[in-house]
CSV table of N, CA and C in Angstrom, one decimal:
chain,number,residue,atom,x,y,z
R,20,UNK,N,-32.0,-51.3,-78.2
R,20,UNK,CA,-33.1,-51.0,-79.1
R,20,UNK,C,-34.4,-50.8,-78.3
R,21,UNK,N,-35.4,-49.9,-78.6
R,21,UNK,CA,-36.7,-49.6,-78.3
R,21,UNK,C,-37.6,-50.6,-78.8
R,22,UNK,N,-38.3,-51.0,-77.4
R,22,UNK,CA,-39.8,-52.0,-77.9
R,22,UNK,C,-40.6,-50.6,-78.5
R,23,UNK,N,-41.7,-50.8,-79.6
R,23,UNK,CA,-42.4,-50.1,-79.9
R,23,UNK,C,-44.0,-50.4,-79.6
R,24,UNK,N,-44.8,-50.1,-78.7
R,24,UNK,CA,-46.3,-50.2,-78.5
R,24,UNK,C,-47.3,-49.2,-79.1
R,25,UNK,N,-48.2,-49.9,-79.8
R,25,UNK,CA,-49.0,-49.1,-80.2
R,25,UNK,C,-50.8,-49.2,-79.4
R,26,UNK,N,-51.1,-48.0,-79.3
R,26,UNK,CA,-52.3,-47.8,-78.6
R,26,UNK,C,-53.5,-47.3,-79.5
R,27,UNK,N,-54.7,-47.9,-79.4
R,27,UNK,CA,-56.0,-47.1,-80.4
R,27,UNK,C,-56.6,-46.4,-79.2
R,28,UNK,N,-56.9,-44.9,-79.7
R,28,UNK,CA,-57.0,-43.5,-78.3
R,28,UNK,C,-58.8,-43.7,-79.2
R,29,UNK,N,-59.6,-42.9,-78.2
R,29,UNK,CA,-61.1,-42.9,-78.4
R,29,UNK,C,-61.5,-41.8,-78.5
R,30,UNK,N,-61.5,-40.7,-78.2
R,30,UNK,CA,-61.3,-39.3,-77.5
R,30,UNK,C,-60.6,-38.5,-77.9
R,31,UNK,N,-60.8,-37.0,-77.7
R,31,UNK,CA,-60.0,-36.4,-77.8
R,31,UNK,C,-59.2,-36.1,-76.8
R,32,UNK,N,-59.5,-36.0,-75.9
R,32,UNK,CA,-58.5,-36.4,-74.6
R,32,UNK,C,-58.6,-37.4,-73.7
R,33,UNK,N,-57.8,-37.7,-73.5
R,33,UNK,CA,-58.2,-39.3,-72.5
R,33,UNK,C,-56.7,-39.8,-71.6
R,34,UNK,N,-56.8,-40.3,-71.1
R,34,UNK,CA,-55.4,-40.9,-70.3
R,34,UNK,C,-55.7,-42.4,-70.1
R,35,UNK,N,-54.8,-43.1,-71.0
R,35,UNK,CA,-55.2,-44.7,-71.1
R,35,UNK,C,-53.7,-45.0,-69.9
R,36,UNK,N,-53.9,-46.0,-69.0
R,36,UNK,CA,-53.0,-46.7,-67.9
R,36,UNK,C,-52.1,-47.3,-68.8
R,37,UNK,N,-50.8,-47.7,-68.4
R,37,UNK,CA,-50.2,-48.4,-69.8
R,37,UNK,C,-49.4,-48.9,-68.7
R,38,UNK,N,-49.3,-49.3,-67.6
R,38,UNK,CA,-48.4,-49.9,-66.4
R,38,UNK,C,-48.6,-51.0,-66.5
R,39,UNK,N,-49.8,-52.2,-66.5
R,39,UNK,CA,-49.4,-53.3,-66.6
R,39,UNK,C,-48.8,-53.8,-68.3
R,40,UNK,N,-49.0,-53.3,-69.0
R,40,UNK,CA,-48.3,-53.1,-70.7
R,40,UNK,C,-46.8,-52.9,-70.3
R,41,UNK,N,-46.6,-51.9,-69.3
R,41,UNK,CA,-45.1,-52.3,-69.3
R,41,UNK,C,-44.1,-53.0,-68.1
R,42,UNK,N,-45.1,-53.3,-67.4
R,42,UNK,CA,-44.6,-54.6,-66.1
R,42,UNK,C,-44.9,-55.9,-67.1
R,43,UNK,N,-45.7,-56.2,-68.0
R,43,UNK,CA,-45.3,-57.5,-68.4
R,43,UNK,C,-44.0,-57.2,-69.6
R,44,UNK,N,-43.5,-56.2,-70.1
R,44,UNK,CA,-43.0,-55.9,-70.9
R,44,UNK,C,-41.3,-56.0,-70.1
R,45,UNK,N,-41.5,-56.0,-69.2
R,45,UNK,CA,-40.3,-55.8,-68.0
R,45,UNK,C,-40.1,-57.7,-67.7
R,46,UNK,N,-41.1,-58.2,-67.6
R,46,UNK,CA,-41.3,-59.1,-66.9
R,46,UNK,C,-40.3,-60.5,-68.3
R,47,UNK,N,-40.7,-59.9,-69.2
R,47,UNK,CA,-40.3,-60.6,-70.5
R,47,UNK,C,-38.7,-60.5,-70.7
R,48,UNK,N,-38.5,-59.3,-70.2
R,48,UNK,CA,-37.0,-59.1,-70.8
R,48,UNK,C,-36.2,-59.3,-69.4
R,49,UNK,N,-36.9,-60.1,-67.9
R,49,UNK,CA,-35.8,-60.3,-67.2
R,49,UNK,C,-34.9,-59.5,-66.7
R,50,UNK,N,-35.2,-58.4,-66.4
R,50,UNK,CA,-34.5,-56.9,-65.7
R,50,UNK,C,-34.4,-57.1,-64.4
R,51,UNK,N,-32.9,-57.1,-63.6
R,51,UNK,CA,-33.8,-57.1,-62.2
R,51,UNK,C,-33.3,-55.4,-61.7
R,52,UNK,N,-32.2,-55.4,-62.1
R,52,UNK,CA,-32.1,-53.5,-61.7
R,52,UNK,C,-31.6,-53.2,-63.2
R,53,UNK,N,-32.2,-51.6,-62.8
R,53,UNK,CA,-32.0,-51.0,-64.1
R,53,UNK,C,-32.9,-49.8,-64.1
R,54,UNK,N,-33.2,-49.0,-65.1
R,54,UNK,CA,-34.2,-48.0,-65.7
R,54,UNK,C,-34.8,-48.3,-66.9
R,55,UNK,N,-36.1,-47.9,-66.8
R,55,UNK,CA,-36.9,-47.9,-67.6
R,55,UNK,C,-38.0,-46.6,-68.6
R,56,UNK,N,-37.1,-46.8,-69.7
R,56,UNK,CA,-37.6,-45.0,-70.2
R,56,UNK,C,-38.9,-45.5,-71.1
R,57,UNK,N,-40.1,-44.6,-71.2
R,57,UNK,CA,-41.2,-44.3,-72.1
R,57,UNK,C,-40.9,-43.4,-72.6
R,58,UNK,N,-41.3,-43.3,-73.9
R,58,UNK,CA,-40.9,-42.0,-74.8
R,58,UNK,C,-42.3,-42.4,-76.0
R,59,UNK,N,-43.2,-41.1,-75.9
R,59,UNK,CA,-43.9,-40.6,-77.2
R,59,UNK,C,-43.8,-39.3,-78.0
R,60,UNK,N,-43.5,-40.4,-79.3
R,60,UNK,CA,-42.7,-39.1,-80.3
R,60,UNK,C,-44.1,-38.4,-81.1
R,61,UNK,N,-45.1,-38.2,-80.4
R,61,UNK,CA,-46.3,-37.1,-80.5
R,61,UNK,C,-46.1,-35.8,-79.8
R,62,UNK,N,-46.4,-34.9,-81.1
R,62,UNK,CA,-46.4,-33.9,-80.9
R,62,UNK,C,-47.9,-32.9,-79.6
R,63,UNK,N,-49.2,-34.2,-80.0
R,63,UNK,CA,-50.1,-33.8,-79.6
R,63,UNK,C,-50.6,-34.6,-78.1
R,64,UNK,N,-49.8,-35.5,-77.6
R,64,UNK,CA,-50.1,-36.9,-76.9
R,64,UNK,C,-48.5,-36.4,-76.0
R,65,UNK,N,-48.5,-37.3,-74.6
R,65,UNK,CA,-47.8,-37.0,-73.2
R,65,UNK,C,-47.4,-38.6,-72.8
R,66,UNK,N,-46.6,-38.4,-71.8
R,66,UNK,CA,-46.2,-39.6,-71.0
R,66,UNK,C,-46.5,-39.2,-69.6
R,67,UNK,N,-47.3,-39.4,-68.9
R,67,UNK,CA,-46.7,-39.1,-67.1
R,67,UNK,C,-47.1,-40.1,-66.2
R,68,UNK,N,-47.0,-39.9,-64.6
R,68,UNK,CA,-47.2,-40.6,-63.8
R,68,UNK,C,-47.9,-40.2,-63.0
R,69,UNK,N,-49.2,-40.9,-62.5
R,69,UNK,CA,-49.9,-39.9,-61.2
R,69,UNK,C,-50.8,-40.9,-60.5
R,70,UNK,N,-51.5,-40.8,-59.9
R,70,UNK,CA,-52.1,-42.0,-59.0
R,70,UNK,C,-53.2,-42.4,-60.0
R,71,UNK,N,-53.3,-43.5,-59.9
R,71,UNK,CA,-53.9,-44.7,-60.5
R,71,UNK,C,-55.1,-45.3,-59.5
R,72,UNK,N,-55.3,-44.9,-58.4
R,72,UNK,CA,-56.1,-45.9,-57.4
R,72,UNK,C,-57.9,-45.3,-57.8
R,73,UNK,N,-57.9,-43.9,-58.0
R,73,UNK,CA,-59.3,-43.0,-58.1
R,73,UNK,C,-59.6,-42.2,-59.7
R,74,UNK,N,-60.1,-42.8,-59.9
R,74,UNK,CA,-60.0,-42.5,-61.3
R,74,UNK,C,-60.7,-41.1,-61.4
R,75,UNK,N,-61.1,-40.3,-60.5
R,75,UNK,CA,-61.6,-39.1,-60.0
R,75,UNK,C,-60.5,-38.2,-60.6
R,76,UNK,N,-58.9,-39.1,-60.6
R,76,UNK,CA,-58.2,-38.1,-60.2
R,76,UNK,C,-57.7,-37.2,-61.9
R,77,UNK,N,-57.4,-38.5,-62.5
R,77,UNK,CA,-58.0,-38.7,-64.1
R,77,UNK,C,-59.0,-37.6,-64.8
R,78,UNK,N,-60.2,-37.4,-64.8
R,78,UNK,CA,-61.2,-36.8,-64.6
R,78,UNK,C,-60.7,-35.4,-64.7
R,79,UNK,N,-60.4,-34.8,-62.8
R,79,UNK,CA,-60.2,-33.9,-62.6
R,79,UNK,C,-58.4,-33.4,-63.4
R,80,UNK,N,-57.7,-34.1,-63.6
R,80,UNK,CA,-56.3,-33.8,-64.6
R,80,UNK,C,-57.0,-33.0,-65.8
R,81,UNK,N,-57.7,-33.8,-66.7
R,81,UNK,CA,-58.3,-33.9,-68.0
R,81,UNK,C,-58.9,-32.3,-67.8
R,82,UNK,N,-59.9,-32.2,-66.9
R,82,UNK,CA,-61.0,-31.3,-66.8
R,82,UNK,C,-60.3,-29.6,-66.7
R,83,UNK,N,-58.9,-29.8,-65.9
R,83,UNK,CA,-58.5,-28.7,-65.3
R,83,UNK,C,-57.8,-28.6,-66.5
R,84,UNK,N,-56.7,-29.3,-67.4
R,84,UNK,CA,-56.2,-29.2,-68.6
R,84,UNK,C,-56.7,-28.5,-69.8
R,85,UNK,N,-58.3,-28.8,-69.9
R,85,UNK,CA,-59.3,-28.3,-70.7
R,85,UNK,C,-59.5,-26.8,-70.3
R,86,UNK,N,-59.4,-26.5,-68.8
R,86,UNK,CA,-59.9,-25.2,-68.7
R,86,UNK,C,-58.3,-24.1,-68.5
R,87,UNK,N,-57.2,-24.8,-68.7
R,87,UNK,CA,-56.1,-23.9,-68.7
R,87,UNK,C,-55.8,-23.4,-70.2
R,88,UNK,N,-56.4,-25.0,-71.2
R,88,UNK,CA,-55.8,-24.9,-72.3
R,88,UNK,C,-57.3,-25.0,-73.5
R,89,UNK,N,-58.3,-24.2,-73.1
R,89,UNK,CA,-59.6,-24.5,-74.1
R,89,UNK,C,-59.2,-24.9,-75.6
R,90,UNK,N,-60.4,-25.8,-75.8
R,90,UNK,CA,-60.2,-26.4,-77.2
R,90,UNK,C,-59.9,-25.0,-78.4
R,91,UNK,N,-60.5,-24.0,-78.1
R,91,UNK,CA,-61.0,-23.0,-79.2
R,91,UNK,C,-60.2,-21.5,-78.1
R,92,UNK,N,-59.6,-21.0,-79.1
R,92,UNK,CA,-59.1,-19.3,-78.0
R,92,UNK,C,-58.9,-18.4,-79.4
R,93,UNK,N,-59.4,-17.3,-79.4
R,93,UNK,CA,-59.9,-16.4,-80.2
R,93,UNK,C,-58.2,-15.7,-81.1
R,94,UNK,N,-57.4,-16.1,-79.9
R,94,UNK,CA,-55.9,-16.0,-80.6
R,94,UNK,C,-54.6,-16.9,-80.7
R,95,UNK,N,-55.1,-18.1,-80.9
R,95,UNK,CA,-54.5,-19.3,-81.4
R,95,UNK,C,-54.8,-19.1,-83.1
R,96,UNK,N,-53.4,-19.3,-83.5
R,96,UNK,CA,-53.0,-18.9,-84.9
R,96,UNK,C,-52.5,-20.2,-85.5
R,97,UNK,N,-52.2,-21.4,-84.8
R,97,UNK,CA,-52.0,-22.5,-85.8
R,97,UNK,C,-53.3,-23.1,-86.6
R,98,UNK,N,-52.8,-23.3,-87.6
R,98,UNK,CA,-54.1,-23.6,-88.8
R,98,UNK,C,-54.3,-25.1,-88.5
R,99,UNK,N,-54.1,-25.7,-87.9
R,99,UNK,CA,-54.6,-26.6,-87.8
R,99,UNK,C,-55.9,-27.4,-86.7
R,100,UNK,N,-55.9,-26.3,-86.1
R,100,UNK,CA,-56.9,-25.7,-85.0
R,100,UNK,C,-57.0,-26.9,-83.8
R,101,UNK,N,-55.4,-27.2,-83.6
R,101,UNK,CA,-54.9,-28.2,-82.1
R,101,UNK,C,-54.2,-27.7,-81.0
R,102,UNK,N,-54.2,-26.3,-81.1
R,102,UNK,CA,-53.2,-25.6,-80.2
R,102,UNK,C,-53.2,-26.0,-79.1
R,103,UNK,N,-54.6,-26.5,-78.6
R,103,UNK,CA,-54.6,-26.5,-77.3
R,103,UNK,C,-54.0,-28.3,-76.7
R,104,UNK,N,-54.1,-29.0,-77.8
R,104,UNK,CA,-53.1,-30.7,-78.0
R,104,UNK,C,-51.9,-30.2,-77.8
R,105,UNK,N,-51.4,-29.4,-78.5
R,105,UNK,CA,-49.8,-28.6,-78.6
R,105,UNK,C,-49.5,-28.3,-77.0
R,106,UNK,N,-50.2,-27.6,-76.2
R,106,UNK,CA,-50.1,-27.2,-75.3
R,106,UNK,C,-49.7,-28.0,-74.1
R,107,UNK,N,-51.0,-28.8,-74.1
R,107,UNK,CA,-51.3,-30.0,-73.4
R,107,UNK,C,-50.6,-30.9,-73.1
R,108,UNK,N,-49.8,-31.2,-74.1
R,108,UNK,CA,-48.6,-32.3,-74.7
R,108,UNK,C,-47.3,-31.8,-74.2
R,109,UNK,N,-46.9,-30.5,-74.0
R,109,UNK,CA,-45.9,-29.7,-73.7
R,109,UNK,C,-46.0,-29.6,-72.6
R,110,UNK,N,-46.8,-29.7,-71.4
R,110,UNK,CA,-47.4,-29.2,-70.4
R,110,UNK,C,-46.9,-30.7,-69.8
R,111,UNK,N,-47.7,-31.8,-70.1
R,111,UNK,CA,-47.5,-33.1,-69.6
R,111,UNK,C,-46.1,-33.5,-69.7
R,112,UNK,N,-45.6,-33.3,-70.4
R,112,UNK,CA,-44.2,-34.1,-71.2
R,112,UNK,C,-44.3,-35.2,-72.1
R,113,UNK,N,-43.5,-35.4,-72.6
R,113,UNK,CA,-43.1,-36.6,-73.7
R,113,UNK,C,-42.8,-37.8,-73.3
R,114,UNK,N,-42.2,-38.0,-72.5
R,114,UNK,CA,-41.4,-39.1,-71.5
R,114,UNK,C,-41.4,-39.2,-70.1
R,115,UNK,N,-41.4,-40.1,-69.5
R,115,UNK,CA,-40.9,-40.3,-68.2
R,115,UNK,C,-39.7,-41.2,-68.0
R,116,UNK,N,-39.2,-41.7,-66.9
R,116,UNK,CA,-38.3,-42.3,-66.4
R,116,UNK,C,-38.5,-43.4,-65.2
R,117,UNK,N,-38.6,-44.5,-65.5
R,117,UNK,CA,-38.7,-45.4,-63.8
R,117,UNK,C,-37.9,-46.3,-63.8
R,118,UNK,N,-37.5,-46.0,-62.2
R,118,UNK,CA,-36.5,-47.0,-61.6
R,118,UNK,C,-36.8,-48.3,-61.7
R,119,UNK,N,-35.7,-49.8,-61.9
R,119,UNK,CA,-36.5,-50.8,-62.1
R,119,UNK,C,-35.5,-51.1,-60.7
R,120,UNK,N,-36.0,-52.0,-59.7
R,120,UNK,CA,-35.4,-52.5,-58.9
R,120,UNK,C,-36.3,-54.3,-57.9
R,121,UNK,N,-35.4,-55.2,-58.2
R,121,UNK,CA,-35.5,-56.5,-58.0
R,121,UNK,C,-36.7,-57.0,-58.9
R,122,UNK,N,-36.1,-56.6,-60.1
R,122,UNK,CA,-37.4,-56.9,-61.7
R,122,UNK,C,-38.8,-55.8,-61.7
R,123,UNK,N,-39.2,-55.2,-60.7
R,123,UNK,CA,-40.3,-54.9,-60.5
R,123,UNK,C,-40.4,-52.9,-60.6
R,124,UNK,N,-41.0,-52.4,-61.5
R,124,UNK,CA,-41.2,-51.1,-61.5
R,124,UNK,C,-41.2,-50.4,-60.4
R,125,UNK,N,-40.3,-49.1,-59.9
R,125,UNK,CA,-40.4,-48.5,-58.6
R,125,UNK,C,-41.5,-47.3,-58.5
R,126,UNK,N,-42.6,-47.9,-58.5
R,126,UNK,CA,-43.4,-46.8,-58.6
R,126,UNK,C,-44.1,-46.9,-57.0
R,127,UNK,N,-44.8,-46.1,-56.8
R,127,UNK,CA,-45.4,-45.6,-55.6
R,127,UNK,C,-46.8,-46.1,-55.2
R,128,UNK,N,-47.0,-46.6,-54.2
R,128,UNK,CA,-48.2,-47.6,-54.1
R,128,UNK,C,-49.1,-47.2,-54.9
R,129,UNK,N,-49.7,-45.6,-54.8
R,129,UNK,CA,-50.8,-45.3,-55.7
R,129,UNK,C,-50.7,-44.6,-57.4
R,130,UNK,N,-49.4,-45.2,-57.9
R,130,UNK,CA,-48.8,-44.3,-58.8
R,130,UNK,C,-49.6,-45.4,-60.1
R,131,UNK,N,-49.6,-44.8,-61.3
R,131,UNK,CA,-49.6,-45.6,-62.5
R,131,UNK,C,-49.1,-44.7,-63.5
R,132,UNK,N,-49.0,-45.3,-64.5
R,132,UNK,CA,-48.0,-44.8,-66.1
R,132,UNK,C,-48.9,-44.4,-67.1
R,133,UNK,N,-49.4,-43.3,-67.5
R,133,UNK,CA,-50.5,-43.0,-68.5
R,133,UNK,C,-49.6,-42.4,-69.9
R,134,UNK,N,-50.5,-43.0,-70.7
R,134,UNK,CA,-50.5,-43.1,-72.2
R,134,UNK,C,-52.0,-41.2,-72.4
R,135,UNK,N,-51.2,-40.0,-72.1
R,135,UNK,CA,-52.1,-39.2,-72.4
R,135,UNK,C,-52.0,-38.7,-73.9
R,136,UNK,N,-53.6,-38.8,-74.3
R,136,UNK,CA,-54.0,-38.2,-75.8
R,136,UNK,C,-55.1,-37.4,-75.5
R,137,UNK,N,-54.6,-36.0,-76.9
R,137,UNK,CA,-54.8,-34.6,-76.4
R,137,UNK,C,-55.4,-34.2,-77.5
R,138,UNK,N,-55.3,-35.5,-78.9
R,138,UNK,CA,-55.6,-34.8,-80.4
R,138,UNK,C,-56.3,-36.5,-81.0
R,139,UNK,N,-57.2,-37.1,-80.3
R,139,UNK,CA,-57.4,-38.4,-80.7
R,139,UNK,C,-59.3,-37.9,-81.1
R,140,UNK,N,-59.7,-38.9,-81.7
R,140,UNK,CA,-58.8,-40.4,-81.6
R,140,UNK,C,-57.8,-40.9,-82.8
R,141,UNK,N,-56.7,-41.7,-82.6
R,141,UNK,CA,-56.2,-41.4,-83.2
R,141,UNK,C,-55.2,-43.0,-82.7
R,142,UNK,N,-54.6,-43.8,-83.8
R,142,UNK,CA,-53.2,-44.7,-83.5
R,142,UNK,C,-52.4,-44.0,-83.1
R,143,UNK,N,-51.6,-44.4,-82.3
R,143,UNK,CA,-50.3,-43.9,-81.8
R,143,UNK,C,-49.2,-44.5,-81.3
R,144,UNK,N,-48.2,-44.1,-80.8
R,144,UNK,CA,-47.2,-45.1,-80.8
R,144,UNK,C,-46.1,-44.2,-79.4
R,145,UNK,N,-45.6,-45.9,-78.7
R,145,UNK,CA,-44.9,-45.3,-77.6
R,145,UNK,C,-43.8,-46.1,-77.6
R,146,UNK,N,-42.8,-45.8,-77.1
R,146,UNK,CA,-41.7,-46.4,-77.2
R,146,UNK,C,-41.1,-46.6,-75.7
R,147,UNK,N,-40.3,-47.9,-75.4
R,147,UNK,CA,-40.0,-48.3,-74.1
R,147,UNK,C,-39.0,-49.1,-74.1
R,148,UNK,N,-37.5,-48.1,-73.6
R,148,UNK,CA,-36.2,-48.6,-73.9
R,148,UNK,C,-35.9,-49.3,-72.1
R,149,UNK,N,-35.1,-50.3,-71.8
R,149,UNK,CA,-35.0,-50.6,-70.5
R,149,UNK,C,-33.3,-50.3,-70.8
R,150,UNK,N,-32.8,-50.0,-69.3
R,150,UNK,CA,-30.8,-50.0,-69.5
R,150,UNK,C,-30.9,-51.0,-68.5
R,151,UNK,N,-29.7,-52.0,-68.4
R,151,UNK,CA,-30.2,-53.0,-67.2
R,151,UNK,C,-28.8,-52.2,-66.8
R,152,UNK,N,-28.9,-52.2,-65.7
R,152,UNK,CA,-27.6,-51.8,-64.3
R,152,UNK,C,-26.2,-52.5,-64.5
C-alpha cells in the first residue's frame, strides 16, 4: 500500500524539496534495500530529481519552463486556460524511482526530490510506495 503526503503549493509554479519528507518516511518503515517509487496523480504538477545544493538551479528550471511553455499562447485551445501546467507536468514526469540501499536513499551528493507545481496554489497529493528487496 502507498503512504499518501500531502503538500500546500504557493505559486503557480514552484518546486518544493520533498527528500527529507521521504528519508524520514524511509527511516520509519526500516528498509534497508529496496526501491522507492513517488508518484503524483496531477495532471498539472511533476515529480523529478535534480541538484538541491544551489537553488539558482531551481530558478533557472522554473524560468526556462516558463519560456518553452508561456502562461498565455495565442493557440492553446483548452478552456481552462492551463495548457501550459499540462505541458510542464508532461515535460517533468509524474514519478520518479530511487534506489534504497543500506536504509538510506541512493541519490547523488548534490541530488534532491522535488514536489513540482505548475497550476498552484493549490493542495495536492503524492504518493510513496517502497518494495523492500
Amino acid at each position: 500500500m502507498a503512504q499518501v503526503f500531502t503538500i500546500q503549493t504557493h505559486q503557480r509554479d514552484e518546486m518544493y524539496e520533498i527528500t527529507s519528507t521521504l528519508e524520514a518516511y524511509l527511516e520509519e518503515q526500516r528498509v534497508n534495500d529496496g526501491v522507492m517509487y513517488i508518484y503524483c496523480p496531477h495532471t498539472t504538477a511533476g515529480i523529478t530529481i535534480n541538484e538541491n545544493a544551489d537553488p539558482d538551479v531551481v530558478h533557472d528550471m522554473l524560468m526556462r519552463l516558463d519560456e518553452v511553455y508561456p502562461w498565455e499562447h495565442p493557440k492553446y485551445r483548452h478552456a481552462e486556460g492551463n495548457s501550459a501546467s499540462h505541458l510542464k507536468a508532461s515535460t517533468v514526469g509524474s514519478s520518479q524511482v530511487v534506489f534504497i540501499q543500506n536504509g538510506k536513499l541512493l541519490l547523488g551528493t548534490w541530488q534532491g526530490v522535488y514536489f513540482c507545481e505548475f497550476d498552484g496554489p493549490r493542495t495536492r497529493k503524492y504518493h510513496v510506495k517502497i518494495l523492500n528487496k
